[in-house]
Amino acid sequence: QVQLVESGGGSVAPGGSLRLSCAFSKLADRTNRMAWFRQAPGQERQGVAVIYTGTGNTYYADSVKGRFTISQDKARNAVYLQMNSLKPEDSGMYYCAAPTSTSARGWSDPRAYNTWGQGTQVTVSS
């Protein structure tokens, strides 16, 4: 069974940086991408970034382009999200997600993923 464990969240002032980590013991054979989502209170879960594990291709939500970077370390079984120039609207619970089967849904659709971590809280405020 695939398990995802996030870490690295915290409180930071606007303009600051955080690096989130998602550790896993193994991935399903059909897992071809891993993504970060975030959810603020009362809002829907939003796709932030995705990395396609085979090609290394990455895609981002428009709101984080140029500020966030998703990466993977296959040797360490980990995916990271480097977040720079943080804004208050970046606050929320951040989740790592992976599919265990191929999905035709877009990368930012939460329904494309069936394995989620427990989340790590990010708070950006002065």
PDB file of C-alpha atoms in Angstrom:
ATOM      1  CA  GLN A   1       0.000   0.000   0.000  1.00  0.00           C
ATOM      2  CA  VAL A   2       1.337   3.395  -0.980  1.00  0.00           C
ATOM      3  CA  GLN A   3       1.708   5.840   1.895  1.00  0.00           C
ATOM      4  CA  LEU A   4       2.623   9.496   1.542  1.00  0.00           C
ATOM      5  CA  VAL A   5       4.008  11.576   4.404  1.00  0.00           C
ATOM      6  CA  GLU A   6       4.327  15.343   4.103  1.00  0.00           C
ATOM      7  CA  SER A   7       6.544  17.587   6.192  1.00  0.00           C
ATOM      8  CA  GLY A   8       8.061  21.038   6.139  1.00  0.00           C
ATOM      9  CA  GLY A   9       5.066  23.262   6.750  1.00  0.00           C
ATOM     10  CA  GLY A  10       5.080  26.129   9.199  1.00  0.00           C
ATOM     11  CA  SER A  11       4.471  29.827   9.702  1.00  0.00           C
ATOM     12  CA  VAL A  12       6.366  32.390   7.660  1.00  0.00           C
ATOM     13  CA  ALA A  13       6.152  36.090   6.926  1.00  0.00           C
ATOM     14  CA  PRO A  14       5.115  37.298   3.470  1.00  0.00           C
ATOM     15  CA  GLY A  15       8.047  37.074   1.093  1.00  0.00           C
ATOM     16  CA  GLY A  16       9.519  34.125   2.953  1.00  0.00           C
ATOM     17  CA  SER A  17      10.233  30.591   1.780  1.00  0.00           C
ATOM     18  CA  LEU A  18       9.377  27.052   2.793  1.00  0.00           C
ATOM     19  CA  ARG A  19      10.312  23.668   1.402  1.00  0.00           C
ATOM     20  CA  LEU A  20       7.756  20.898   1.669  1.00  0.00           C
ATOM     21  CA  SER A  21       8.714  17.244   1.440  1.00  0.00           C
ATOM     22  CA  CYS A  22       6.626  14.205   0.532  1.00  0.00           C
ATOM     23  CA  ALA A  23       8.189  10.875   1.445  1.00  0.00           C
ATOM     24  CA  PHE A  24       6.932   7.484   0.315  1.00  0.00           C
ATOM     25  CA  SER A  25       8.101   3.905   0.643  1.00  0.00           C
ATOM     26  CA  LYS A  26       7.125   2.889  -2.862  1.00  0.00           C
ATOM     27  CA  LEU A  27       4.901   3.887  -5.733  1.00  0.00           C
ATOM     28  CA  ALA A  28       2.371   1.815  -7.621  1.00  0.00           C
ATOM     29  CA  ASP A  29       3.563   0.612 -11.004  1.00  0.00           C
ATOM     30  CA  ARG A  30       1.047   2.834 -12.787  1.00  0.00           C
ATOM     31  CA  THR A  31       1.882   5.975 -10.855  1.00  0.00           C
ATOM     32  CA  ASN A  32       3.099   8.355 -13.541  1.00  0.00           C
ATOM     33  CA  ARG A  33       2.751  11.657 -11.744  1.00  0.00           C
ATOM     34  CA  MET A  34       2.788  13.143  -8.272  1.00  0.00           C
ATOM     35  CA  ALA A  35       1.210  16.408  -7.316  1.00  0.00           C
ATOM     36  CA  TRP A  36       0.857  18.964  -4.582  1.00  0.00           C
ATOM     37  CA  PHE A  37      -2.548  20.344  -3.703  1.00  0.00           C
ATOM     38  CA  ARG A  38      -3.604  22.919  -1.152  1.00  0.00           C
ATOM     39  CA  GLN A  39      -6.846  23.668   0.596  1.00  0.00           C
ATOM     40  CA  ALA A  40      -7.804  26.751   2.554  1.00  0.00           C
ATOM     41  CA  PRO A  41     -10.732  26.696   5.005  1.00  0.00           C
ATOM     42  CA  GLY A  42     -14.040  26.806   3.157  1.00  0.00           C
ATOM     43  CA  GLN A  43     -12.390  26.420  -0.239  1.00  0.00           C
ATOM     44  CA  GLU A  44     -11.998  23.552  -2.659  1.00  0.00           C
ATOM     45  CA  ARG A  45      -8.784  21.606  -2.916  1.00  0.00           C
ATOM     46  CA  GLN A  46      -6.595  23.277  -5.561  1.00  0.00           C
ATOM     47  CA  GLY A  47      -3.840  21.745  -7.651  1.00  0.00           C
ATOM     48  CA  VAL A  48      -0.576  23.600  -7.108  1.00  0.00           C
ATOM     49  CA  ALA A  49       2.044  21.646  -9.063  1.00  0.00           C
ATOM     50  CA  VAL A  50       2.664  18.265 -10.650  1.00  0.00           C
ATOM     51  CA  ILE A  51       5.706  16.313 -11.747  1.00  0.00           C
ATOM     52  CA  TYR A  52       5.531  13.462 -14.213  1.00  0.00           C
ATOM     53  CA  THR A  53       7.812  10.877 -12.685  1.00  0.00           C
ATOM     54  CA  GLY A  54       9.079   9.356 -15.912  1.00  0.00           C
ATOM     55  CA  THR A  55       9.858  12.487 -17.931  1.00  0.00           C
ATOM     56  CA  GLY A  56      10.383  14.980 -15.132  1.00  0.00           C
ATOM     57  CA  ASN A  57       7.959  17.397 -16.810  1.00  0.00           C
ATOM     58  CA  THR A  58       6.369  19.852 -14.440  1.00  0.00           C
ATOM     59  CA  TYR A  59       3.271  22.037 -14.520  1.00  0.00           C
ATOM     60  CA  TYR A  60       2.030  24.706 -12.160  1.00  0.00           C
ATOM     61  CA  ALA A  61      -1.074  26.608 -11.251  1.00  0.00           C
ATOM     62  CA  ASP A  62      -0.942  30.137 -12.663  1.00  0.00           C
ATOM     63  CA  SER A  63      -1.004  31.578  -9.168  1.00  0.00           C
ATOM     64  CA  VAL A  64       2.334  29.984  -8.229  1.00  0.00           C
ATOM     65  CA  LYS A  65       4.273  30.058 -11.498  1.00  0.00           C
ATOM     66  CA  GLY A  66       7.711  31.569 -11.051  1.00  0.00           C
ATOM     67  CA  ARG A  67       7.557  31.198  -7.275  1.00  0.00           C
ATOM     68  CA  PHE A  68       7.138  27.470  -6.615  1.00  0.00           C
ATOM     69  CA  THR A  69       9.248  24.582  -7.886  1.00  0.00           C
ATOM     70  CA  ILE A  70       8.335  20.905  -7.709  1.00  0.00           C
ATOM     71  CA  SER A  71      11.109  18.315  -7.895  1.00  0.00           C
ATOM     72  CA  GLN A  72      11.730  14.656  -7.228  1.00  0.00           C
ATOM     73  CA  ASP A  73      14.545  12.582  -5.793  1.00  0.00           C
ATOM     74  CA  LYS A  74      14.071   9.003  -6.936  1.00  0.00           C
ATOM     75  CA  ALA A  75      16.957   7.740  -4.836  1.00  0.00           C
ATOM     76  CA  ARG A  76      15.310   9.102  -1.689  1.00  0.00           C
ATOM     77  CA  ASN A  77      11.728   8.290  -2.725  1.00  0.00           C
ATOM     78  CA  ALA A  78      10.692  11.872  -2.221  1.00  0.00           C
ATOM     79  CA  VAL A  79       8.997  14.770  -3.947  1.00  0.00           C
ATOM     80  CA  TYR A  80       9.570  18.361  -2.894  1.00  0.00           C
ATOM     81  CA  LEU A  81       7.841  21.696  -3.256  1.00  0.00           C
ATOM     82  CA  GLN A  82      10.097  24.731  -2.909  1.00  0.00           C
ATOM     83  CA  MET A  83       7.951  27.781  -2.201  1.00  0.00           C
ATOM     84  CA  ASN A  84       9.483  31.237  -2.505  1.00  0.00           C
ATOM     85  CA  SER A  85       8.042  34.746  -2.293  1.00  0.00           C
ATOM     86  CA  LEU A  86       5.153  33.416  -0.254  1.00  0.00           C
ATOM     87  CA  LYS A  87       1.951  35.410  -0.037  1.00  0.00           C
ATOM     88  CA  PRO A  88      -0.861  35.293   2.523  1.00  0.00           C
ATOM     89  CA  GLU A  89      -3.106  33.703  -0.103  1.00  0.00           C
ATOM     90  CA  ASP A  90      -0.701  30.745  -0.235  1.00  0.00           C
ATOM     91  CA  SER A  91      -1.827  29.751   3.252  1.00  0.00           C
ATOM     92  CA  GLY A  92      -3.600  26.435   3.667  1.00  0.00           C
ATOM     93  CA  MET A  93      -3.142  22.749   4.180  1.00  0.00           C
ATOM     94  CA  TYR A  94      -0.797  21.276   1.595  1.00  0.00           C
ATOM     95  CA  TYR A  95      -1.234  17.688   0.465  1.00  0.00           C
ATOM     96  CA  CYS A  96       0.897  15.351  -1.576  1.00  0.00           C
ATOM     97  CA  ALA A  97      -1.065  13.115  -3.936  1.00  0.00           C
ATOM     98  CA  ALA A  98      -0.418  10.187  -6.239  1.00  0.00           C
ATOM     99  CA  PRO A  99      -2.598   8.020  -8.463  1.00  0.00           C
ATOM    100  CA  THR A 100      -2.286   4.249  -8.403  1.00  0.00           C
ATOM    101  CA  SER A 101      -3.816   3.885 -11.843  1.00  0.00           C
ATOM    102  CA  THR A 102      -3.819   5.822 -15.070  1.00  0.00           C
ATOM    103  CA  SER A 103      -6.380   8.599 -15.191  1.00  0.00           C
ATOM    104  CA  ALA A 104      -7.603  10.693 -18.098  1.00  0.00           C
ATOM    105  CA  ARG A 105      -8.394  13.558 -15.756  1.00  0.00           C
ATOM    106  CA  GLY A 106      -6.223  16.618 -15.799  1.00  0.00           C
ATOM    107  CA  TRP A 107      -3.373  16.914 -13.362  1.00  0.00           C
ATOM    108  CA  SER A 108      -5.104  19.497 -11.197  1.00  0.00           C
ATOM    109  CA  ASP A 109      -8.297  17.497 -10.784  1.00  0.00           C
ATOM    110  CA  PRO A 110      -8.279  15.955  -7.270  1.00  0.00           C
ATOM    111  CA  ARG A 111     -10.381  13.061  -8.605  1.00  0.00           C
ATOM    112  CA  ALA A 112      -7.350  11.911 -10.604  1.00  0.00           C
ATOM    113  CA  TYR A 113      -5.618  10.881  -7.377  1.00  0.00           C
ATOM    114  CA  ASN A 114      -6.564   8.160  -4.924  1.00  0.00           C
ATOM    115  CA  THR A 115      -3.645   8.315  -2.505  1.00  0.00           C
ATOM    116  CA  TRP A 116      -3.165  11.332  -0.250  1.00  0.00           C
ATOM    117  CA  GLY A 117      -0.915  12.277   2.606  1.00  0.00           C
ATOM    118  CA  GLN A 118      -2.158  13.680   5.882  1.00  0.00           C
ATOM    119  CA  GLY A 119      -1.216  17.240   4.934  1.00  0.00           C
ATOM    120  CA  THR A 120       1.111  19.881   6.310  1.00  0.00           C
ATOM    121  CA  GLN A 121      -0.059  23.348   7.310  1.00  0.00           C
ATOM    122  CA  VAL A 122       1.397  26.476   5.714  1.00  0.00           C
ATOM    123  CA  THR A 123       0.579  29.870   7.209  1.00  0.00           C
ATOM    124  CA  VAL A 124       1.806  33.088   5.644  1.00  0.00           C
ATOM    125  CA  SER A 125       1.134  36.172   7.743  1.00  0.00           C
ATOM    126  CA  SER A 126       2.837  39.193   9.194  1.00  0.00           C
TER     127      SER A 126
END
